XYZ file of C-alpha atoms in Angstrom:
265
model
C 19.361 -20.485 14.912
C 21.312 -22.109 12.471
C 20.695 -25.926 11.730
C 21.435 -26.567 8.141
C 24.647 -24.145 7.018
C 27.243 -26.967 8.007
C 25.614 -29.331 5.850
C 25.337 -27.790 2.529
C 26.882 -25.707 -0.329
C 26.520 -21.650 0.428
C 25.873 -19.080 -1.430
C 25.962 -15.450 -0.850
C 23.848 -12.750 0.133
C 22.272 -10.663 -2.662
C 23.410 -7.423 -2.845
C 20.119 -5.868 -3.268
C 19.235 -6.025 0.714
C 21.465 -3.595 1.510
C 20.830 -0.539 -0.982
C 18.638 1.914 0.791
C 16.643 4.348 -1.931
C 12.771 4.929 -0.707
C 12.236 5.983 -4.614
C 12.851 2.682 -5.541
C 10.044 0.557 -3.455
C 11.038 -2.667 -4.337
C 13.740 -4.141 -5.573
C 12.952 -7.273 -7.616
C 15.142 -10.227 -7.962
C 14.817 -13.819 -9.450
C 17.124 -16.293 -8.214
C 17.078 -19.968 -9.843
C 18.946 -22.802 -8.149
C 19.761 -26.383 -9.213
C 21.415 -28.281 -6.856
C 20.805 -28.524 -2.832
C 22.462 -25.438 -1.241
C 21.973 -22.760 1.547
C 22.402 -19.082 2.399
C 24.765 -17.857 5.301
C 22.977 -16.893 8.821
C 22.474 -12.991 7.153
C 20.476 -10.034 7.117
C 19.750 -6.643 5.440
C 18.138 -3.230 5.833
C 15.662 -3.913 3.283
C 12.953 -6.626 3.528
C 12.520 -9.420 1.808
C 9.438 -10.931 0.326
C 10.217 -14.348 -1.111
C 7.738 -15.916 -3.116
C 8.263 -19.886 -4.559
C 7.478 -20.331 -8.409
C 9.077 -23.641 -8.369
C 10.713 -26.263 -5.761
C 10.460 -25.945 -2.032
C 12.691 -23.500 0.166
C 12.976 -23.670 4.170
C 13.939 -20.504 6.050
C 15.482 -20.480 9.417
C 15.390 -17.394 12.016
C 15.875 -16.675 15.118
C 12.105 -16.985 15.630
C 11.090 -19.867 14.109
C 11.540 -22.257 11.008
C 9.362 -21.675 8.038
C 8.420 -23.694 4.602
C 7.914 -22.215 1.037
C 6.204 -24.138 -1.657
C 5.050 -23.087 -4.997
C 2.113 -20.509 -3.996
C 3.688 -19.533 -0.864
C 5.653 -16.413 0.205
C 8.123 -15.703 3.193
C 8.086 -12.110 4.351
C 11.231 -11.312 6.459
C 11.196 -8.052 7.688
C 14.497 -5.554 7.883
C 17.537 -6.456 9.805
C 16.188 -10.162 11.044
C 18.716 -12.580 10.690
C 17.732 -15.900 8.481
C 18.902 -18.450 7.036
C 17.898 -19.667 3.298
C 17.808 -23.555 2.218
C 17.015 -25.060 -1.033
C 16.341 -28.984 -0.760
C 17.297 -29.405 -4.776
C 16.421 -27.130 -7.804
C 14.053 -24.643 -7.194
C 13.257 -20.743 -8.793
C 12.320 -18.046 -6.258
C 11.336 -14.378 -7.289
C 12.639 -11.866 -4.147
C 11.255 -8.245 -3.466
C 13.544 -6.501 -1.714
C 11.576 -3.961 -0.106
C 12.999 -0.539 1.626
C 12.386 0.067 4.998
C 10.418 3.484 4.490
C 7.994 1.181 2.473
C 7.383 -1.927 5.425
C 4.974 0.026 7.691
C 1.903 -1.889 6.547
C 3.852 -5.374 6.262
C 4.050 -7.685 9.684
C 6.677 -7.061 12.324
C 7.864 -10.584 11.928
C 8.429 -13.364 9.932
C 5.410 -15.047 8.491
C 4.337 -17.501 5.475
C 1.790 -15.902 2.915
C -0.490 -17.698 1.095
C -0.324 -15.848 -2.046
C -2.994 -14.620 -4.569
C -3.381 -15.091 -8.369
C -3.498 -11.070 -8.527
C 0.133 -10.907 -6.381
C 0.879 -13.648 -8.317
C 0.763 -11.680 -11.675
C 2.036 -8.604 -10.155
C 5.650 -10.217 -9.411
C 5.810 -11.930 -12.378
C 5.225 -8.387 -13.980
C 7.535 -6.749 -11.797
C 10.558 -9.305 -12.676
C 10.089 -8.421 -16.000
C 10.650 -4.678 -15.556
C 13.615 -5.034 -12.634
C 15.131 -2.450 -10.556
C 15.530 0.349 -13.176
C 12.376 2.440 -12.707
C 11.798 6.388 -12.135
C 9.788 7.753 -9.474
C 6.183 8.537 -9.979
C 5.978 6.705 -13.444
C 4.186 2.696 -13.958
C 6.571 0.901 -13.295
C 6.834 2.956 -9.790
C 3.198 2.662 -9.373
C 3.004 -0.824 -10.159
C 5.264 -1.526 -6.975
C 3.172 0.343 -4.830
C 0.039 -1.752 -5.574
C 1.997 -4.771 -5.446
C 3.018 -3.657 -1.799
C -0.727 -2.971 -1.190
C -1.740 -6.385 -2.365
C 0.814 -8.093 -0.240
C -0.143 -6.440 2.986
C -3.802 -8.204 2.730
C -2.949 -11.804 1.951
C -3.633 -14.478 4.165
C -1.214 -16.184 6.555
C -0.106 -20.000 5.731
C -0.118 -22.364 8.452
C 3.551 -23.511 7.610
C 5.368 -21.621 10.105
C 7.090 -23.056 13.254
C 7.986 -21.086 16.386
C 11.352 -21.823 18.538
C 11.859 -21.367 21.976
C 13.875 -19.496 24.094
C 15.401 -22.278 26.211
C 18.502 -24.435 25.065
C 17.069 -27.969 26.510
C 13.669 -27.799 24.490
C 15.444 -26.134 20.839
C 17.814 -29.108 21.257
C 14.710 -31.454 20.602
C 13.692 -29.150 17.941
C 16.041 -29.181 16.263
C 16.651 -33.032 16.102
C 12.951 -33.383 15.253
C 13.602 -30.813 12.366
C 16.811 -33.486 10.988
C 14.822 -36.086 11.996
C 10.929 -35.711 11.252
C 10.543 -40.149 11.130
C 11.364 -39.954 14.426
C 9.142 -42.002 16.590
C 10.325 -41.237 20.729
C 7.542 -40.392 23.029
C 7.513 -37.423 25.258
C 8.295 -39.960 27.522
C 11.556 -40.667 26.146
C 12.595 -37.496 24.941
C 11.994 -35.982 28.695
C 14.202 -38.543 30.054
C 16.961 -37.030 27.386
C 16.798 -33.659 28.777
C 16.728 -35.154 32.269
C 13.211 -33.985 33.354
C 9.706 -35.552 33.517
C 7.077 -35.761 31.059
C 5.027 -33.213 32.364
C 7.277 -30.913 33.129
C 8.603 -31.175 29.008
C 4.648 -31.100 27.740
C 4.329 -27.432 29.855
C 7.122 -26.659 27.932
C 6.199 -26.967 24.706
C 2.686 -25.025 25.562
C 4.252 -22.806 27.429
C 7.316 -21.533 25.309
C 6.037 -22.756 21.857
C 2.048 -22.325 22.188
C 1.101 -25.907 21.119
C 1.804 -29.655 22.229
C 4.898 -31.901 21.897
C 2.417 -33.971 19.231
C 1.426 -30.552 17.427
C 4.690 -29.298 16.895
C 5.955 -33.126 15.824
C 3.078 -33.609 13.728
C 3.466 -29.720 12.034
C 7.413 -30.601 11.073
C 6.073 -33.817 9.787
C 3.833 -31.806 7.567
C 7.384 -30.096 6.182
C 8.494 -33.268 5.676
C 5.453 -34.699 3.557
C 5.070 -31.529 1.963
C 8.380 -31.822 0.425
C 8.147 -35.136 -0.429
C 5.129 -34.946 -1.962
C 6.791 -32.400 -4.184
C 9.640 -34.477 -5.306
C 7.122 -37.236 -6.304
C 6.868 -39.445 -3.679
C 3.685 -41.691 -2.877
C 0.993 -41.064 0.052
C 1.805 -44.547 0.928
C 5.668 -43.828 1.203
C 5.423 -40.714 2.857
C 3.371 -42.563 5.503
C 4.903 -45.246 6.228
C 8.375 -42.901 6.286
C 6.944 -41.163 9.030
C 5.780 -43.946 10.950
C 2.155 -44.152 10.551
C 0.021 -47.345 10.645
C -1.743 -46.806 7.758
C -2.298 -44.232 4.552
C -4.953 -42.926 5.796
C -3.728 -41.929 9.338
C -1.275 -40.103 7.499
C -4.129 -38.289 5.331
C -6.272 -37.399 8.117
C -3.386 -36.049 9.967
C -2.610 -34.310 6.669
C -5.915 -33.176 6.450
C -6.176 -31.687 9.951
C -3.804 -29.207 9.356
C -3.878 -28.540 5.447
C -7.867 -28.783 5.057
C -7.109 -30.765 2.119
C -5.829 -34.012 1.345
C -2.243 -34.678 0.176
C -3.260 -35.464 -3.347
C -6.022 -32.256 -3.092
C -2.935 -29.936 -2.243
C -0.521 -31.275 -5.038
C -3.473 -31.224 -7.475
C -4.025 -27.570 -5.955
């Protein structure tokens, strides 16, 4: 689903996605960006582990919509379509991984929380690049890398889309929109059905309520804003809620942290 390529500069696809060699596990890239751009709707044979040193970066798919701040990682398995974009300046290390090597990642997208030990290992692998011989450290290196990736934990900052036209064209405006303060109510009446019929909906196609999902894209939206500086108090009252600390407590629910805990984090 694309939502975002209209709207900002592109760039193109690295050509590292589409070289198939099983002696050369991974294929690592680092990518630095300065100003507000996107990717094309594109995929590859190879998969792509995208971790965030610095900045935030959204990812679109067919599936769902997913965010990656500093300590995060998007895995995007071979040949699914997605869409990169980069709010502002931000530095992203890619593995490129070849698809005789993905049997122990995840069939589909997912946000990684990622370790200080995966952590190290990309750094180390961006510093020897794609110019390695089978069997020798550098070689090996990539397979424990791969190893190490396959255990981390999932991130909560993953939404799903659904599969019908009516309830993605919410979506979507919620996802250019995250302030937005309509009711179920009012958003039903949109789409030209009732209330109840919109909240089975949303469990039934996306797994969680209208006030879930609205509440999780909100989270994208602090999360990003709380990057680029901004206050607790201006991040809640952008969103619409009474006070600070209904927008911590919200925050809270989800994250396990408070705003300031995660940005000190």
């Amino acid at each position: 689903m694309t939502i975002y390529s209209d709207l900002l500069t592109k760039i193109e696809p690295i050509d590292l996605g589409y070289i198939i060699d099983s002696n050369k596990p991974v294929l690592p890239y680092w990518k630095q960006v300065t100003n507000a751009m996107c990717s094309a709707p594109h995929c590859h044979p190879r998969g792509q582990f995208i971790f965030s040193v610095r900045g935030i970066t959204r990812v679109v798919t067919d599936e769902g919509i997913f965010l990656i701040p500093p300590s995060q990682a998007f895995w995007c398995p071979p040949n699914v379509t997605h869409e990169l974009v980069f709010s502002g300046a931000v530095d992203i290390a890619n593995l490129f991984i070849d698809p005789a090597w993905v049997h122990s990642l995840p069939l589909h997208p997912q946000i990684f929380n990622v370790s200080a030990l995966v952590h190290s290992l990309v750094k180390r692998s961006m510093q020897m690049g794609c110019d390695y011989k089978p069997n020798g450290k550098e070689y090996r290196l990539m397979l424990v890398l791969l190893d190490e990736i396959s255990v981390l934990e999932k991130s909560l900052l993953a939404l799903p889309w659904s599969s019908r036209d009516k309830l993605n064209n919410i979506l979507c405006l919620l996802v250019k929109e995250p302030c937005n303060i309509d009711t179920i109510d009012q958003w039903a009446e949109s789409i030209h059905v009732s209330p109840r019929t919109l909240a089975r909906m949303f469990q039934k196609e996306l797994g969680m309520t209208f006030t879930e999902w609205r509440m999780r894209i909100r989270l994208f939206y602090a999360i990003e804003q709380l990057h680029d500086g901004k206050s607790v108090t201006y991040i809640a009252l952008e969103l619409g809620y009474s006070t600070p600390s209904a927008f911590i407590a919200a925050f809270r629910k989800i994250m396990d942290k408070s705003p300031l805990e995660y940005i000190a984090g």
